[in-house]
Coordinates of C-alpha atoms in Angstrom, one line a residue:
Chain A
M1 CA 34.8 7.2 3.1
T2 CA 31.2 8.0 2.3
K3 CA 28.9 7.6 5.2
L4 CA 27.4 4.1 4.9
T5 CA 23.8 5.4 5.2
Q6 CA 24.4 7.6 2.1
L7 CA 25.0 4.6 -0.2
T8 CA 22.6 3.2 -2.7
I9 CA 21.8 -0.5 -2.5
T10 CA 23.8 -1.1 -5.7
D11 CA 26.9 0.6 -4.3
A12 CA 26.6 -1.0 -0.9
L13 CA 26.5 -4.4 -2.6
K14 CA 29.7 -3.5 -4.4
G15 CA 31.3 -2.3 -1.2
L16 CA 30.4 -5.5 0.6
E17 CA 31.7 -7.6 -2.3
N18 CA 35.0 -5.6 -2.3
K19 CA 35.3 -6.0 1.5
N20 CA 35.3 -2.2 2.0
F21 CA 32.9 -2.8 5.0
T22 CA 30.9 -5.7 6.4
A23 CA 27.2 -6.3 6.6
Q24 CA 27.5 -5.8 10.3
E25 CA 29.0 -2.4 9.9
L26 CA 26.5 -1.4 7.3
T27 CA 23.6 -2.6 9.5
Q28 CA 25.0 -0.9 12.7
A29 CA 25.2 2.4 10.8
H30 CA 21.5 2.1 9.9
I31 CA 20.5 1.0 13.4
D32 CA 22.3 4.1 14.7
A33 CA 20.3 6.2 12.2
M34 CA 17.1 4.5 13.3
Q35 CA 17.9 5.4 17.0
S36 CA 18.6 9.0 16.2
A37 CA 15.5 9.5 14.1
K38 CA 13.0 8.3 16.7
K39 CA 11.0 11.5 16.5
L40 CA 9.8 10.6 13.0
N41 CA 7.9 7.6 14.6
A42 CA 8.6 5.7 11.4
F43 CA 8.8 2.3 13.2
I44 CA 6.2 0.5 15.3
T45 CA 8.6 -2.3 16.2
E46 CA 12.4 -2.0 15.9
T47 CA 14.3 -5.2 15.6
P48 CA 18.0 -4.3 15.9
E49 CA 18.9 -7.7 17.5
I50 CA 17.4 -9.6 14.6
A51 CA 19.1 -7.2 12.2
L52 CA 22.6 -7.8 13.7
K53 CA 22.1 -11.6 13.8
Q54 CA 21.0 -11.5 10.2
A55 CA 24.0 -9.3 9.3
K56 CA 26.5 -11.7 10.9
A57 CA 25.0 -14.6 9.0
S58 CA 25.2 -12.5 5.9
D59 CA 28.9 -11.8 6.4
D60 CA 29.5 -15.6 6.9
R61 CA 27.6 -16.3 3.6
R62 CA 29.6 -13.8 1.7
A63 CA 32.8 -15.1 3.1
K64 CA 31.9 -18.5 1.7
G65 CA 30.9 -17.1 -1.6
N66 CA 27.2 -17.8 -1.2
A67 CA 25.9 -14.2 -1.1
G68 CA 22.3 -13.6 -2.4
L69 CA 21.0 -10.8 -4.5
L70 CA 20.4 -8.5 -1.5
D71 CA 22.8 -10.0 0.9
G72 CA 23.6 -7.7 3.8
I73 CA 21.2 -4.9 2.8
P74 CA 19.2 -3.4 5.7
L75 CA 15.6 -2.8 4.9
A76 CA 12.4 -1.6 6.6
I77 CA 9.3 -3.8 6.5
K78 CA 5.8 -2.3 6.4
D79 CA 4.0 -3.6 9.5
L80 CA 1.3 -5.1 7.2
F81 CA 3.6 -8.0 6.3
C82 CA 3.5 -10.9 8.7
T83 CA 6.9 -11.6 10.1
K84 CA 7.4 -14.8 12.1
N85 CA 7.5 -14.3 15.8
V86 CA 7.8 -10.5 15.4
Q87 CA 4.8 -8.3 16.4
T88 CA 2.7 -7.4 13.3
T89 CA 0.0 -4.9 14.0
A90 CA -1.3 -3.3 10.7
A91 CA -1.0 -0.1 13.0
S92 CA -4.2 -1.2 14.8
K93 CA -5.0 -1.6 18.4
I94 CA -6.9 -4.7 17.5
L95 CA -3.7 -6.5 16.5
E96 CA -1.4 -5.1 19.2
G97 CA 0.8 -7.9 20.4
F98 CA 0.0 -10.2 17.5
K99 CA 3.0 -12.4 16.7
P100 CA 2.5 -14.4 13.5
E101 CA 3.5 -18.0 13.4
Y102 CA 4.4 -17.7 9.8
E103 CA 6.3 -15.4 7.4
S104 CA 4.8 -13.6 4.5
T105 CA 6.0 -14.8 1.1
V106 CA 7.5 -11.3 0.2
T107 CA 9.6 -11.1 3.3
K108 CA 10.6 -14.7 3.0
N109 CA 11.8 -14.0 -0.5
L110 CA 13.7 -11.0 0.6
F111 CA 15.3 -12.8 3.5
S112 CA 16.3 -15.8 1.3
N113 CA 18.1 -13.2 -0.9
G114 CA 20.0 -12.1 2.2
A115 CA 18.1 -8.9 3.1
I116 CA 18.2 -7.6 6.7
M117 CA 15.2 -6.4 8.7
L118 CA 15.7 -3.2 10.8
G119 CA 12.1 -3.2 12.0
K120 CA 8.4 -2.9 11.1
T121 CA 7.3 0.4 9.9
N122 CA 4.3 2.5 10.8
L123 CA 1.4 3.0 8.5
D124 CA -2.2 4.1 8.3
E125 CA -4.4 1.7 10.3
F126 CA -5.0 -1.3 8.0
A127 CA -3.4 0.7 5.2
M128 CA -6.5 3.0 5.1
G129 CA -5.2 6.5 4.6
S130 CA -3.1 8.9 2.6
S131 CA -1.3 10.7 5.4
N132 CA -0.2 8.2 8.0
T133 CA -2.3 10.0 10.6
T134 CA -4.7 7.1 11.3
S135 CA -2.2 4.8 13.0
Y136 CA -3.0 3.6 16.6
F137 CA 0.8 4.0 17.2
G138 CA 0.8 7.7 16.4
N139 CA 1.5 9.9 13.3
V140 CA 4.6 9.4 11.2
I141 CA 6.4 12.7 10.7
S142 CA 8.0 13.4 7.3
P143 CA 11.7 14.1 7.4
W144 CA 11.0 17.0 5.0
K145 CA 10.1 20.5 6.1
R146 CA 8.9 23.5 4.0
D147 CA 11.7 26.1 3.6
G148 CA 11.8 28.3 6.6
D149 CA 8.9 26.7 8.3
D150 CA 9.0 24.2 11.1
T151 CA 5.5 22.7 10.7
D152 CA 5.4 18.9 10.8
L153 CA 4.4 17.5 7.4
V154 CA 2.8 14.1 6.6
P155 CA 5.0 11.5 4.7
G156 CA 1.9 10.4 2.8
G157 CA 0.3 7.1 3.3
S158 CA -0.5 4.5 3.9
S159 CA 3.1 3.3 3.7
G160 CA 4.3 6.4 5.4
G161 CA 6.8 4.8 7.8
S162 CA 8.5 2.9 5.0
A163 CA 8.8 6.1 2.9
A164 CA 10.0 8.2 5.8
A165 CA 12.6 5.6 6.8
V166 CA 14.1 5.4 3.2
S167 CA 13.9 9.2 2.7
A168 CA 15.7 9.8 6.0
H169 CA 18.4 7.3 5.2
I170 CA 17.4 5.0 8.0
A171 CA 16.9 2.1 5.7
M172 CA 18.3 1.5 2.2
G173 CA 15.0 0.3 0.9
A174 CA 11.6 -0.8 2.2
T175 CA 8.5 -2.8 1.4
G176 CA 5.1 -1.2 1.0
T177 CA 1.7 -2.1 -0.2
D178 CA -0.4 -0.2 -2.7
T179 CA -4.2 -0.5 -2.7
G180 CA -5.1 3.0 -4.0
G181 CA -1.7 4.7 -4.2
S182 CA -0.2 3.8 -0.8
I183 CA 3.3 3.3 -2.3
R184 CA 3.4 5.9 -5.1
Q185 CA 1.9 8.8 -3.1
P186 CA 4.2 8.6 -0.1
A187 CA 7.2 8.1 -2.4
S188 CA 6.2 11.3 -4.2
F189 CA 5.8 13.2 -0.9
T190 CA 9.2 12.1 0.5
G191 CA 11.3 12.4 -2.6
I192 CA 12.1 8.8 -3.2
V193 CA 11.2 6.1 -5.7
G194 CA 8.2 3.8 -5.1
M195 CA 6.9 1.1 -7.3
K196 CA 3.7 -0.9 -7.4
P197 CA 4.1 -3.8 -9.8
T198 CA 1.3 -5.5 -11.7
Y199 CA -1.4 -7.1 -9.5
G200 CA -0.4 -10.7 -9.1
R201 CA 3.3 -10.1 -9.5
C202 CA 4.1 -10.2 -5.7
S203 CA 2.3 -12.6 -3.5
R204 CA -0.2 -11.4 -1.0
W205 CA 0.3 -14.4 1.2
G206 CA 1.0 -13.1 4.7
V207 CA 0.1 -9.5 3.9
I208 CA -2.8 -8.4 6.2
A209 CA -5.7 -8.0 3.8
F210 CA -7.4 -4.7 3.2
A211 CA -9.0 -4.9 -0.3
S212 CA -7.9 -8.2 -1.8
S213 CA -8.6 -7.4 -5.5
L214 CA -6.5 -4.2 -5.2
D215 CA -3.8 -4.9 -2.6
T216 CA -0.3 -5.0 -4.2
P217 CA 3.0 -5.4 -2.4
G218 CA 5.8 -3.3 -3.8
A219 CA 9.1 -1.5 -3.0
F220 CA 10.7 1.8 -2.0
A221 CA 14.3 2.9 -2.6
R222 CA 16.2 6.0 -3.4
T223 CA 17.1 5.1 -7.0
V224 CA 15.2 3.3 -9.8
E225 CA 17.9 0.7 -10.1
D226 CA 17.6 -0.1 -6.3
T227 CA 13.8 -0.3 -6.6
A228 CA 14.2 -2.7 -9.5
L229 CA 16.5 -4.9 -7.5
L230 CA 14.1 -5.1 -4.6
L231 CA 11.2 -5.9 -6.8
E232 CA 13.1 -8.6 -8.5
S233 CA 13.8 -10.2 -5.1
M234 CA 10.2 -9.9 -3.8
A235 CA 8.3 -11.0 -6.8
G236 CA 7.4 -14.5 -8.0
Y237 CA 4.8 -17.1 -8.3
D238 CA 3.3 -18.4 -5.1
P239 CA 0.8 -21.2 -4.9
M240 CA -0.3 -19.8 -1.5
D241 CA -1.9 -16.8 -3.2
S242 CA -4.6 -17.8 -5.7
T243 CA -4.2 -14.5 -7.6
S244 CA -0.4 -14.9 -7.9
A245 CA 0.7 -15.1 -11.5
N246 CA 2.6 -18.1 -12.7
K247 CA 4.9 -16.0 -14.8
E248 CA 8.7 -15.7 -14.8
V249 CA 10.0 -12.6 -13.2
P250 CA 12.3 -10.7 -15.5
Q251 CA 15.7 -9.4 -14.2
Y252 CA 14.3 -5.9 -13.5
S253 CA 17.6 -4.5 -12.5
K254 CA 19.0 -5.2 -16.0
S255 CA 16.0 -3.6 -17.7
L256 CA 17.3 -0.1 -17.1
N257 CA 19.9 -0.7 -19.8
G258 CA 18.9 0.5 -23.2
D259 CA 17.0 3.6 -24.3
I260 CA 13.5 4.7 -24.9
K261 CA 14.0 5.9 -28.4
G262 CA 10.9 5.5 -30.5
M263 CA 8.7 4.7 -27.6
K264 CA 5.3 6.3 -27.4
I265 CA 4.4 7.8 -24.1
G266 CA 0.7 8.6 -23.5
I267 CA -0.3 12.0 -21.9
P268 CA -3.9 11.7 -20.7
D269 CA -6.1 14.8 -21.1
E270 CA -8.2 13.9 -18.1
Y271 CA -5.4 14.2 -15.6
R272 CA -5.4 18.0 -16.0
I273 CA -7.7 18.5 -13.1
D274 CA -9.1 21.8 -11.8
G275 CA -7.1 23.4 -9.0
M276 CA -3.9 21.5 -9.7
P277 CA -1.0 23.8 -8.7
D278 CA 0.9 25.3 -11.7
E279 CA 4.2 23.8 -10.4
I280 CA 2.8 20.3 -10.9
I281 CA 1.6 21.1 -14.4
K282 CA 5.0 22.6 -15.2
L283 CA 6.8 19.5 -13.8
W284 CA 4.6 17.4 -16.0
E285 CA 5.5 19.4 -19.0
Q286 CA 9.1 19.2 -18.1
G287 CA 8.7 15.4 -17.9
I288 CA 7.3 15.4 -21.4
E289 CA 10.3 17.4 -22.6
W290 CA 12.7 14.9 -20.9
I291 CA 11.2 11.9 -22.6
K292 CA 11.2 13.7 -25.9
D293 CA 14.8 14.6 -25.5
A294 CA 15.5 10.9 -25.0
G295 CA 13.9 10.1 -28.3
A296 CA 10.4 9.0 -27.2
K297 CA 7.2 10.5 -28.7
A298 CA 4.5 12.0 -26.5
V299 CA 1.0 11.2 -27.7
R300 CA -2.2 12.6 -26.5
I301 CA -4.5 10.0 -25.1
S302 CA -7.9 9.9 -23.4
L303 CA -8.9 8.0 -20.3
P304 CA -12.5 9.2 -20.2
H305 CA -13.6 7.4 -17.0
T306 CA -10.8 8.8 -14.8
K307 CA -13.1 11.0 -12.8
Y308 CA -15.2 8.0 -11.7
A309 CA -12.2 6.0 -10.5
L310 CA -12.2 7.4 -7.0
P311 CA -15.9 7.0 -6.3
A312 CA -15.7 3.4 -7.7
Y313 CA -12.7 2.7 -5.5
Y314 CA -14.6 4.0 -2.4
I315 CA -17.3 1.5 -3.0
I316 CA -15.1 -1.5 -4.0
A317 CA -12.3 -1.1 -1.4
P318 CA -14.6 -0.6 1.7
A319 CA -16.8 -3.5 0.5
E320 CA -13.8 -5.8 0.4
A321 CA -12.5 -4.4 3.6
S322 CA -15.7 -4.9 5.5
S323 CA -15.5 -8.6 4.5
N324 CA -11.8 -9.0 5.2
L325 CA -11.9 -7.3 8.6
A326 CA -14.8 -9.4 9.8
R327 CA -12.2 -11.8 11.1
Y328 CA -11.2 -9.4 13.9
D329 CA -13.7 -10.6 16.5
G330 CA -11.7 -11.0 19.7
V331 CA -11.7 -14.8 19.6
R332 CA -8.7 -16.1 17.7
Y333 CA -6.1 -13.3 18.0
G334 CA -5.7 -9.7 18.9
Y335 CA -7.6 -7.5 21.2
R336 CA -10.7 -8.6 23.2
A337 CA -13.0 -6.4 25.2
N338 CA -14.5 -7.8 28.3
E339 CA -18.2 -8.6 28.0
N340 CA -20.3 -11.5 29.3
D341 CA -22.3 -11.9 26.2
L342 CA -20.8 -13.1 22.9
Q343 CA -22.5 -10.6 20.6
D344 CA -21.7 -7.8 23.0
M345 CA -18.1 -9.0 23.1
Y346 CA -17.8 -8.8 19.3
A347 CA -19.4 -5.4 19.1
K348 CA -17.3 -3.9 21.9
T349 CA -14.1 -5.5 20.8
R350 CA -14.5 -4.0 17.3
A351 CA -15.6 -0.6 18.7
E352 CA -12.6 -0.3 20.9
G353 CA -10.1 -2.1 18.6
F354 CA -10.7 -0.2 15.4
G355 CA -9.9 3.5 14.8
E356 CA -12.4 6.0 13.3
E357 CA -11.4 5.7 9.6
V358 CA -11.4 1.9 9.7
K359 CA -14.9 1.9 11.3
R360 CA -16.1 4.4 8.7
R361 CA -14.9 2.2 5.9
I362 CA -16.3 -1.0 7.4
M363 CA -19.7 0.6 7.8
M364 CA -19.6 2.0 4.3
G365 CA -18.6 -1.3 2.9
T366 CA -21.3 -3.1 4.8
Y367 CA -23.8 -0.6 3.5
V368 CA -23.0 -1.0 -0.2
L369 CA -23.1 -4.8 0.1
S370 CA -26.3 -4.9 2.1
A371 CA -29.6 -6.1 0.7
G372 CA -31.2 -3.6 -1.6
Y373 CA -28.0 -1.6 -2.2
Y374 CA -25.7 -4.3 -3.7
D375 CA -26.7 -3.7 -7.3
A376 CA -27.0 0.1 -7.0
Y377 CA -23.6 0.6 -5.5
Y378 CA -21.3 -2.5 -5.5
R379 CA -22.3 -4.0 -8.9
K380 CA -22.4 -0.5 -10.4
A381 CA -18.8 0.2 -9.2
Q382 CA -17.6 -3.1 -10.6
R383 CA -19.1 -2.2 -14.0
V384 CA -17.3 1.2 -13.9
R385 CA -14.2 -0.6 -12.9
R386 CA -14.4 -2.5 -16.2
L387 CA -14.8 0.7 -18.1
I388 CA -11.7 2.1 -16.4
L389 CA -9.7 -1.0 -17.5
E390 CA -11.0 -0.7 -21.0
D391 CA -9.9 3.0 -21.1
F392 CA -6.4 1.8 -20.5
E393 CA -6.6 -1.1 -23.0
K394 CA -7.7 1.4 -25.7
A395 CA -4.9 3.9 -24.7
Y396 CA -2.3 1.2 -24.9
E397 CA -3.2 0.6 -28.6
K398 CA -1.7 4.1 -29.1
C399 CA 1.2 4.2 -26.5
D400 CA 3.6 2.0 -24.5
A401 CA 3.2 3.7 -21.1
I402 CA 1.6 6.7 -19.6
L403 CA 3.2 9.8 -17.9
T404 CA 1.4 11.8 -15.3
P405 CA 2.1 13.5 -12.0
T406 CA 1.9 11.1 -9.1
T407 CA -0.2 13.4 -6.8
P408 CA -2.2 16.6 -7.3
S409 CA -0.2 18.4 -4.5
A410 CA 3.0 18.3 -2.5
A411 CA 3.0 17.0 1.1
F412 CA 0.6 18.8 3.5
A413 CA 0.8 19.5 7.2
I414 CA -0.3 17.0 9.8
G415 CA -4.0 17.7 10.6
E416 CA -4.7 19.3 7.2
N417 CA -7.4 17.7 5.0
E418 CA -8.9 16.0 8.1
D419 CA -12.2 17.9 8.3
D420 CA -13.7 16.1 5.3
P421 CA -12.9 12.4 4.4
I422 CA -13.4 13.1 0.7
K423 CA -10.6 15.8 0.7
M424 CA -8.2 13.2 2.0
Y425 CA -9.4 10.6 -0.6
L426 CA -8.6 13.0 -3.5
N427 CA -4.9 12.5 -2.8
D428 CA -5.1 9.3 -4.7
V429 CA -6.9 10.7 -7.8
F430 CA -3.9 9.9 -10.1
T431 CA -2.9 6.6 -8.6
V432 CA -6.1 4.7 -7.9
T433 CA -6.8 4.1 -11.6
G434 CA -3.7 1.9 -11.8
N435 CA -5.0 -0.2 -8.9
L436 CA -8.5 -0.6 -10.4
A437 CA -6.9 -1.8 -13.6
G438 CA -4.1 -3.8 -11.9
L439 CA -1.3 -2.0 -13.8
P440 CA 2.3 -1.4 -12.8
G441 CA 3.2 2.1 -11.7
I442 CA 6.2 4.0 -10.4
S443 CA 6.8 7.4 -8.8
I444 CA 10.1 9.1 -9.5
P445 CA 11.2 12.2 -7.6
S446 CA 11.5 14.8 -10.3
G447 CA 11.4 18.3 -8.9
I448 CA 10.6 20.5 -5.9
D449 CA 7.8 23.0 -5.3
K450 CA 8.1 26.7 -4.2
D451 CA 8.4 25.5 -0.6
G452 CA 11.3 23.1 -1.3
L453 CA 9.1 20.0 -1.1
P454 CA 9.6 17.0 -3.5
L455 CA 7.2 16.3 -6.3
G456 CA 7.0 13.0 -8.2
L457 CA 6.1 12.0 -11.8
Q458 CA 4.4 8.7 -12.4
I459 CA 4.8 6.1 -15.1
T460 CA 2.0 3.6 -15.6
G461 CA 2.6 0.7 -17.9
R462 CA 0.8 -2.3 -19.5
A463 CA 0.1 -5.2 -17.3
W464 CA 3.2 -7.4 -16.7
D465 CA 5.4 -4.8 -18.4
E466 CA 7.4 -3.5 -15.4
E467 CA 10.5 -3.4 -17.6
T468 CA 9.2 -0.6 -19.8
V469 CA 8.0 1.3 -16.8
L470 CA 11.5 1.0 -15.2
K471 CA 13.2 2.0 -18.4
I472 CA 11.3 5.2 -18.7
A473 CA 11.6 5.9 -15.0
G474 CA 15.4 5.5 -15.4
T475 CA 15.4 8.0 -18.2
I476 CA 13.4 10.5 -16.1
E477 CA 15.7 9.9 -13.1
K478 CA 18.7 10.7 -15.2
A479 CA 17.2 13.8 -16.6
A480 CA 15.7 15.1 -13.3
Q481 CA 19.0 14.7 -11.4
F482 CA 17.0 15.0 -8.2
K483 CA 19.6 15.5 -5.5
C484 CA 17.5 17.2 -2.7
M485 CA 17.6 15.6 0.7
P486 CA 15.4 16.3 3.7
K487 CA 17.1 18.8 6.0
Chain B
M1 CA -29.5 8.7 -0.5
S2 CA -28.8 9.9 2.9
M3 CA -27.5 8.0 5.9
D4 CA -29.8 9.0 8.7
K5 CA -29.2 8.0 12.3
E6 CA -31.4 4.9 11.9
A7 CA -29.5 3.8 8.9
V8 CA -26.2 4.3 10.7
C9 CA -27.5 2.2 13.6
K10 CA -28.5 -0.6 11.3
V11 CA -25.2 -0.7 9.4
A12 CA -23.3 -0.5 12.7
R13 CA -25.3 -3.5 13.9
L14 CA -24.6 -5.4 10.7
S15 CA -20.9 -4.5 11.0
Q16 CA -20.8 -5.7 14.7
I17 CA -19.5 -2.4 15.8
R18 CA -21.0 -0.7 18.9
V19 CA -21.5 3.0 18.4
S20 CA -22.4 5.7 20.9
E21 CA -25.1 8.3 20.4
E22 CA -22.4 10.9 20.0
E23 CA -20.6 8.8 17.3
I24 CA -23.8 8.3 15.4
E25 CA -24.3 12.1 15.3
R26 CA -20.8 12.5 13.9
I27 CA -20.8 9.6 11.5
S28 CA -24.2 10.2 9.9
P29 CA -23.3 13.4 8.0
Q30 CA -19.9 11.9 7.1
L31 CA -21.4 8.8 5.5
T32 CA -24.1 10.8 3.8
G33 CA -21.4 13.0 2.3
I34 CA -19.5 10.0 1.0
L35 CA -22.6 8.4 -0.4
K36 CA -23.6 11.6 -2.2
W37 CA -20.1 11.7 -3.7
I38 CA -20.1 8.1 -4.9
E39 CA -23.5 8.5 -6.4
Q40 CA -21.9 10.4 -9.3
L41 CA -21.4 6.9 -10.7
G42 CA -25.0 7.2 -11.7
E43 CA -23.9 9.5 -14.6
V44 CA -22.0 6.6 -16.2
N45 CA -23.8 4.4 -18.7
T46 CA -23.0 0.9 -17.8
D47 CA -25.7 -0.9 -19.8
N48 CA -24.3 -4.2 -21.1
V49 CA -21.1 -3.8 -19.2
E50 CA -20.1 -6.9 -17.2
P51 CA -19.0 -6.2 -13.6
L52 CA -15.2 -6.6 -13.1
A53 CA -14.4 -8.4 -9.8
N54 CA -10.8 -8.9 -10.3
V55 CA -8.2 -8.1 -13.0
V56 CA -6.7 -11.6 -12.9
D57 CA -8.3 -13.3 -15.9
S58 CA -6.8 -16.8 -15.4
D59 CA -8.8 -19.6 -13.9
L60 CA -8.1 -20.6 -10.4
H61 CA -5.9 -23.6 -10.4
L62 CA -6.9 -26.7 -8.4
R63 CA -4.4 -28.5 -6.3
K64 CA -4.7 -32.2 -5.4
D65 CA -7.2 -32.9 -2.7
E66 CA -4.7 -34.0 -0.1
I67 CA -3.7 -32.9 3.4
T68 CA -0.9 -30.5 3.3
D69 CA -0.7 -29.4 6.9
G70 CA -2.1 -30.0 10.3
N71 CA -1.1 -31.0 13.8
C72 CA -0.4 -27.3 14.6
S73 CA -3.1 -26.4 17.1
D74 CA -0.4 -24.8 19.3
K75 CA 0.4 -22.4 16.5
I76 CA -3.2 -21.7 15.8
L77 CA -3.9 -20.9 19.5
A78 CA -0.6 -19.0 20.1
N79 CA -2.3 -15.6 19.8
A80 CA -5.7 -16.4 21.3
P81 CA -6.9 -14.0 24.0
E82 CA -8.1 -17.0 25.9
E83 CA -7.7 -20.8 25.4
V84 CA -8.3 -23.9 27.5
Q85 CA -7.3 -27.4 26.5
N86 CA -6.7 -26.7 22.9
F87 CA -9.9 -24.7 22.4
F88 CA -10.7 -21.0 22.0
V89 CA -12.7 -19.7 24.9
V90 CA -15.6 -17.3 24.3
P91 CA -18.3 -16.0 26.7
K92 CA -21.0 -18.5 27.4
V93 CA -23.5 -18.8 24.6
I94 CA -25.9 -21.5 25.9
E95 CA -28.3 -20.6 28.8

């Protein structure tokens, strides 16, 4: 029999239904995998007892014929989602020990579909980073290595623990959040599928806030079909989130049927950036051939404001973060420093509770919102944001979706790119535009570089059109036949 | 624009984050670098462009003005660093 941890979600559901194995066996196999991969540091909190309890309940449901869409499937949950009575930290010292009294809507939806939680995964502190090296609970180490080189590599970030867990076959799927690329970039770095749906598709209720107008919950899995299934279970209207869309969620897992014949796929000129490795350009060209072979047409498009997306993002996201993170004051929850004066207590709590990157962003955000600079920076960035959205709207008059690389490089070593914050920020150059415009995007593992590391291609679609994105992603997946696994 | 030490001190105070001399020395050039980088937005002509705060274009819906929860002070206080008799406790603020 195939090892249970090698199965896709779709096959595992069939196996459960055919009584080839139980949810408890499937879950135990993944708990064992989690225990033997501790060196990856993918989890902040492991919850094997909860998982086994959920698995038993799942087996009971299935025996009675009441199994849900994801019944018995072990997942990893990014530690940015509040989980009732289970420590939720955002990878920050300031929230160490915090046990929410409520459940996030996304995890509630997953659990009511029968999903099982293996634990809470590590991330960049407050989801601020592209390498998972800013966590208070230590770096996540990618399960991947360069050929013949033992150097530890980053899994990408911020959802690095989720990506590592799925890539290392510890979990069959995972939740993530994507504010500037935090699902798609780690998916690309670890050779798995990661999807950020349209802003408003998945509720933000119970997701610890970073930049509220950009934060988007989404999913990781090892196949496009599995990712579609997870998204279908997570998504839906939620009155608790004022930006949640009151729209019906399509059956994403069914949208992979059918072909892409006659579709127009946009190839943006501006994504050919200086210094991008040849292998990534080659992979992109290969991707264009794949979609042409499937009967789609590649059309040249222009997204002229692409170059300004990152600087606009690094005004808007820190501005929103500085406001959202004002709540961590040592009074209501989380860490408190000892001081006799209230103002001193606030300042010391925040100095000791937040890490360096988080403090940098809070200060940056406070600066761009402060008197005298608000119009010059914050308003300006919001105007540029509209131009970026309009770029996409114009492009979608000529095409149905856009094909690009996911990242401008493969995974790098832990400690690289840390001398200069801007170098790290450039990781998100191809993904951040989708956040600013609120569009759905997916990264599909499509090839490997000269060192044997995975590279991803990204499909970005029209708002609310995840189905087209998934359909094209399915086509690329089929053509790429990506079979590499971390060693 | 550059973020000199004085500007860093001011913004740290506004952010309610205590910073040491050594941190100010380190942060000042970093923030200056980021500021210089984001100032390339100045090249973009944004005359007559409305700021975009959020991509969600629908109006916020209003619910009925009725009480939907309450009586849960134990839950609200469950994670408090310090509480007494159903109140959060903070250092003394009145002399």
